[in-house]
Coordinates of N, CA and C in Angstrom, one line a residue:
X241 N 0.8 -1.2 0.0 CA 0.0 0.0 0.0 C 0.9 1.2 0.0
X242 N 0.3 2.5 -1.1 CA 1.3 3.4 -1.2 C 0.7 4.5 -0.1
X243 N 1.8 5.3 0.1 CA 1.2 6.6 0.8 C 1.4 7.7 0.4
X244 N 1.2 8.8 0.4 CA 1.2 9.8 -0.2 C 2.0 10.6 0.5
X245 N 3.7 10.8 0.3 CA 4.3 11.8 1.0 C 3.7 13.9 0.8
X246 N 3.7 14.5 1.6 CA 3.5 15.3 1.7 C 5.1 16.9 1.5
X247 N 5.1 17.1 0.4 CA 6.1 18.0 -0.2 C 6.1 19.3 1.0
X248 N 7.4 19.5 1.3 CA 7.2 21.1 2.4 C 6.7 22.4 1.4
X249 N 6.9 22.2 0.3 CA 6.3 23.4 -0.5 C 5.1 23.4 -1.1
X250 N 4.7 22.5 -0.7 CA 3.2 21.7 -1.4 C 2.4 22.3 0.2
X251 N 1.0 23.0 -0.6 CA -0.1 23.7 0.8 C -0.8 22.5 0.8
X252 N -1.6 22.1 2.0 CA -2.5 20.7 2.1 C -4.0 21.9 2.1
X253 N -5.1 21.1 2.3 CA -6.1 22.0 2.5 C -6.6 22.9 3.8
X254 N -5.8 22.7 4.7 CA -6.1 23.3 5.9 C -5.1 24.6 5.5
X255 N -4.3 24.8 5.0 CA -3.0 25.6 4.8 C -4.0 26.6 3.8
X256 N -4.0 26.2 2.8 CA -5.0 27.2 1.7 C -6.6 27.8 3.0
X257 N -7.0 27.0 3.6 CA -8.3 27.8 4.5 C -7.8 29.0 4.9
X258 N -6.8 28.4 5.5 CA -5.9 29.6 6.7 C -5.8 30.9 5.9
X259 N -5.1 30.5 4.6 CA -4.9 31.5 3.7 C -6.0 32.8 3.3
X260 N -6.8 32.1 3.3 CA -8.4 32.7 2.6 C -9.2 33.7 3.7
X261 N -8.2 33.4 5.0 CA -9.1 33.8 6.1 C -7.9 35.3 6.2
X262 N -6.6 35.2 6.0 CA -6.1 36.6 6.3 C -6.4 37.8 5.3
X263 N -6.8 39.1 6.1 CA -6.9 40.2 5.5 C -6.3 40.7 4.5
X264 N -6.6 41.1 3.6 CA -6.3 41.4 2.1 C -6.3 40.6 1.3
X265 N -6.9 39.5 1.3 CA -6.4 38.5 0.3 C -7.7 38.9 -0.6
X266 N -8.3 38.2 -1.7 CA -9.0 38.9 -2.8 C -10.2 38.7 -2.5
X267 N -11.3 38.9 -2.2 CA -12.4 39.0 -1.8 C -13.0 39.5 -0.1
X268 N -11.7 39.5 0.5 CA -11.9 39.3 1.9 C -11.9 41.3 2.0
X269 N -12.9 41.8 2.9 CA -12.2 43.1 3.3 C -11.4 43.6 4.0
X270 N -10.8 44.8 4.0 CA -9.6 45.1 4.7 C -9.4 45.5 6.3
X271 N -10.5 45.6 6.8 CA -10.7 46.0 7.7 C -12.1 45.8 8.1
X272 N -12.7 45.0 9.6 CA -13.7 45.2 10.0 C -14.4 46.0 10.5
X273 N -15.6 46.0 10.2 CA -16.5 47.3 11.1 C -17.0 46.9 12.2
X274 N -17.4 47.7 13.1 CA -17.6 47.3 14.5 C -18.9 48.1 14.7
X275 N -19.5 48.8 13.7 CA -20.6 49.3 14.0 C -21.9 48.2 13.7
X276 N -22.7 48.5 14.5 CA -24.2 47.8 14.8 C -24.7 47.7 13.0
X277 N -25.0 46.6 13.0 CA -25.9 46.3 11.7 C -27.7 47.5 11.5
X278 N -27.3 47.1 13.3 CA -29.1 47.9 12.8 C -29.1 49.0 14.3
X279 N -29.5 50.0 13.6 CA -29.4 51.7 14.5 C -30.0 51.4 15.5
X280 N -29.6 51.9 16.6 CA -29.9 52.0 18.4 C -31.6 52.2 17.9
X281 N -32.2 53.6 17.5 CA -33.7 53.9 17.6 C -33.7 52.7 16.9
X282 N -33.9 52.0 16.0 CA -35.1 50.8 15.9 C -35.0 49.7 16.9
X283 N -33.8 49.5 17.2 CA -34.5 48.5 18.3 C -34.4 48.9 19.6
X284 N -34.4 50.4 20.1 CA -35.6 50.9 21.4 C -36.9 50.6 20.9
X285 N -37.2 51.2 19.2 CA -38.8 51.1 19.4 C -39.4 49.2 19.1
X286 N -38.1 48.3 18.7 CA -38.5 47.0 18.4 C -39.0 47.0 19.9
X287 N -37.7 47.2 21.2 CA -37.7 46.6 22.4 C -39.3 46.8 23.4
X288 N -39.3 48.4 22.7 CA -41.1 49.2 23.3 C -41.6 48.4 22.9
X289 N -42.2 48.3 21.8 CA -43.2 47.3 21.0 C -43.6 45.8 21.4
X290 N -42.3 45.4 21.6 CA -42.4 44.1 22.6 C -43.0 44.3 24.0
X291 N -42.5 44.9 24.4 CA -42.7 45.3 25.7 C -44.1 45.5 26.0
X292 N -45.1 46.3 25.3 CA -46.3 46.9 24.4 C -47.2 45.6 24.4
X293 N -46.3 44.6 23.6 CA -47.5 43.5 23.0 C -47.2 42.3 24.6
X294 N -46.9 42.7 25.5 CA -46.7 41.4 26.2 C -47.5 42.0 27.3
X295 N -47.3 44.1 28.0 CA -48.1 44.2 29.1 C -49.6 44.9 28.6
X296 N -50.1 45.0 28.1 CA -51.4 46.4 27.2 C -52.1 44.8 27.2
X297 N -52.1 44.1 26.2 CA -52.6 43.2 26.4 C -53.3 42.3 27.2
X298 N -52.5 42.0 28.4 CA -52.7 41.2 29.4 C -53.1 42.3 30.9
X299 N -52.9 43.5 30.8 CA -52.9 44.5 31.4 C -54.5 44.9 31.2
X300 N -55.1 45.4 30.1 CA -56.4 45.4 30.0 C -57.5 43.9 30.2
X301 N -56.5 43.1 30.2 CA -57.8 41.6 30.4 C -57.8 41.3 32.0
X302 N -57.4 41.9 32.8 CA -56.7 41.7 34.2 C -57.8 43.1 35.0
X303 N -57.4 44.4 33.7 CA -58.2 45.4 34.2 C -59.7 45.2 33.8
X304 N -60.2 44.9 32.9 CA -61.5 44.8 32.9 C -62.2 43.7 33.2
X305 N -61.8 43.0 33.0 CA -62.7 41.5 33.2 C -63.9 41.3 34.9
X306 N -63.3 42.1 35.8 CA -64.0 42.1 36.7 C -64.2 43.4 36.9
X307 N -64.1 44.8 36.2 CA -64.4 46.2 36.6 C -65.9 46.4 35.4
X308 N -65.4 46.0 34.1 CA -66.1 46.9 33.3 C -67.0 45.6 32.6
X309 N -66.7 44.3 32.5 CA -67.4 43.2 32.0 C -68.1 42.1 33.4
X310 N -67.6 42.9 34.7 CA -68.3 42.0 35.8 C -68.0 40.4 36.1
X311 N -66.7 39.8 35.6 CA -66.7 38.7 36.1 C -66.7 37.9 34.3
X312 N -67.3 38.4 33.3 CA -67.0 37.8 32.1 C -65.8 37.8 31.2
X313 N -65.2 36.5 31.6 CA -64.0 36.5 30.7 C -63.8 36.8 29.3
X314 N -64.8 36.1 28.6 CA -65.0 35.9 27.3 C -65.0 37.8 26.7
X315 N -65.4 38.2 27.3 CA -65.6 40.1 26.8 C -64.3 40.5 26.8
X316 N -63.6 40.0 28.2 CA -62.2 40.3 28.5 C -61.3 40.0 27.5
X317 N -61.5 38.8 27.2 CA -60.2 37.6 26.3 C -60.7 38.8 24.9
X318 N -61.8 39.1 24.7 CA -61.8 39.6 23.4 C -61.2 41.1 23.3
X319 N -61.2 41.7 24.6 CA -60.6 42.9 24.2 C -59.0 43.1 24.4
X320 N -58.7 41.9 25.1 CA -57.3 41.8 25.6 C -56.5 41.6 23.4
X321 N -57.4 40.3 23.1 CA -56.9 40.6 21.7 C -57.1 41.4 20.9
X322 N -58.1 42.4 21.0 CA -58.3 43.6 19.7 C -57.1 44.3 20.2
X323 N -56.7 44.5 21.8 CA -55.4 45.5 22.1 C -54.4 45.1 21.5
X324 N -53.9 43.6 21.2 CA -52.9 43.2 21.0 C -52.9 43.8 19.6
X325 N -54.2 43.9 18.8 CA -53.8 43.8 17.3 C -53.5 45.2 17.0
X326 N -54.4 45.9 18.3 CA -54.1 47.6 17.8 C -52.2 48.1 18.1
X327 N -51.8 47.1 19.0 CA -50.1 47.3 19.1 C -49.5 47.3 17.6
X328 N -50.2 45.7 17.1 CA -49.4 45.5 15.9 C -49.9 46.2 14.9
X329 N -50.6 46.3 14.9 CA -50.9 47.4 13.7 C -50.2 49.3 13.5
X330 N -50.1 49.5 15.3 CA -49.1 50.4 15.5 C -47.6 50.2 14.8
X331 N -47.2 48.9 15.5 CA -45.8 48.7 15.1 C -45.6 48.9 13.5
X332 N -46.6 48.5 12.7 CA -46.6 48.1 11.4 C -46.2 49.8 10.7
X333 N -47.3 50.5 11.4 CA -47.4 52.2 10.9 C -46.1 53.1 11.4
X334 N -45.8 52.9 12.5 CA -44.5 53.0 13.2 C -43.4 53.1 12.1
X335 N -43.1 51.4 11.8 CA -42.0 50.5 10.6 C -42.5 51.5 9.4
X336 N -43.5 51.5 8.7 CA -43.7 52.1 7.3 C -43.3 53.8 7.3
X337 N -43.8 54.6 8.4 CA -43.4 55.7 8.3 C -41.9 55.7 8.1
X338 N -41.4 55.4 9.3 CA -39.9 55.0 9.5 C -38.9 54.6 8.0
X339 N -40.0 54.0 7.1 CA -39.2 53.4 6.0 C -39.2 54.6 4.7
X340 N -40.1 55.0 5.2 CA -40.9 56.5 4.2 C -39.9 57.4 4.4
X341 N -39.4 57.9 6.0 CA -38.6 58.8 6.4 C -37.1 58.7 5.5
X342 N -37.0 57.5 5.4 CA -35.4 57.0 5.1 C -35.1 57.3 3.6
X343 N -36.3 57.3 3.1 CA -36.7 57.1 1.1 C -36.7 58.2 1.1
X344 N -37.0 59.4 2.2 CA -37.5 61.1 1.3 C -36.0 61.6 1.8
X345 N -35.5 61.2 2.5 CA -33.8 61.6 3.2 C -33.2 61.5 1.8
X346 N -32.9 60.4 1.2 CA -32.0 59.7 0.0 C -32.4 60.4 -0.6
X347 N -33.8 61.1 -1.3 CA -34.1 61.6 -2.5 C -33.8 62.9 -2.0
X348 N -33.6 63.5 -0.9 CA -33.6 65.0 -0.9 C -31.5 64.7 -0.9
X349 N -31.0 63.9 -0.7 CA -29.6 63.8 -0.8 C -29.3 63.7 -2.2
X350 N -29.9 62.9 -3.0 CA -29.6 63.3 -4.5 C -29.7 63.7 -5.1
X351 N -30.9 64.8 -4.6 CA -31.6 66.2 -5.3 C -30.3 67.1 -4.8
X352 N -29.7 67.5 -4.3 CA -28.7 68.2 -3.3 C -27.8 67.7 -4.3
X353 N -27.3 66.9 -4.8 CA -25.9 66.2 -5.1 C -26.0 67.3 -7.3
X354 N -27.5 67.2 -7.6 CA -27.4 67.4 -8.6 C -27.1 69.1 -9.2

């Protein structure tokens, strides 16, 4: 059985990985960024929003069920969910403004540029 000597000038495949991983080589960038993928305000208002859909929720089915519906859950359970939907439907209007703001920024930057 033969074996296959290994040449000192000859890269094996671990040697070429290694290679591919140091900075400057051709695809790789030259420098890392350390900045956040995604801006501090969106996720205060992701973190609110969460926050929003877990107490509003369960907060109004707690508060009314025995003040304003007397002991009926079922009135309760149903307003606890129309709250939840009015959060998300906030979050949604929230997100689209938010996306709107970002679109009229860039167009007023390349109105400016021309």
């Amino acid at each position: 059985m033969a074996t296959r000597r290994i040449i000192s000038t000859e890269k094996t495949i671990l040697d070429k990985d290694d290679d591919d991983l140091k900075p400057g080589t051709p695809g790789q960038p030259q420098s890392s960024s350390t900045a956040p993928a995604v801006p501090l305000d969106v996720i205060i208002k992701l973190l609110a929003f969460t926050f929003a859909m877990v107490i509003i929720p369960i907060g109004s089915y707690f508060l009314t069920v025995n003040t304003l519906f007397k002991g009926n859950s079922t009135y309760a359970g149903a307003l606890a969910a129309i709250m939840a939907n009015v959060v998300l439907v906030g979050y949604v209007v929230v997100a689209m403004n938010e996306d709107q703001s970002d679109q009229l920024a860039a167009k007023k930057k390349a109105g400016k540029k021309d």
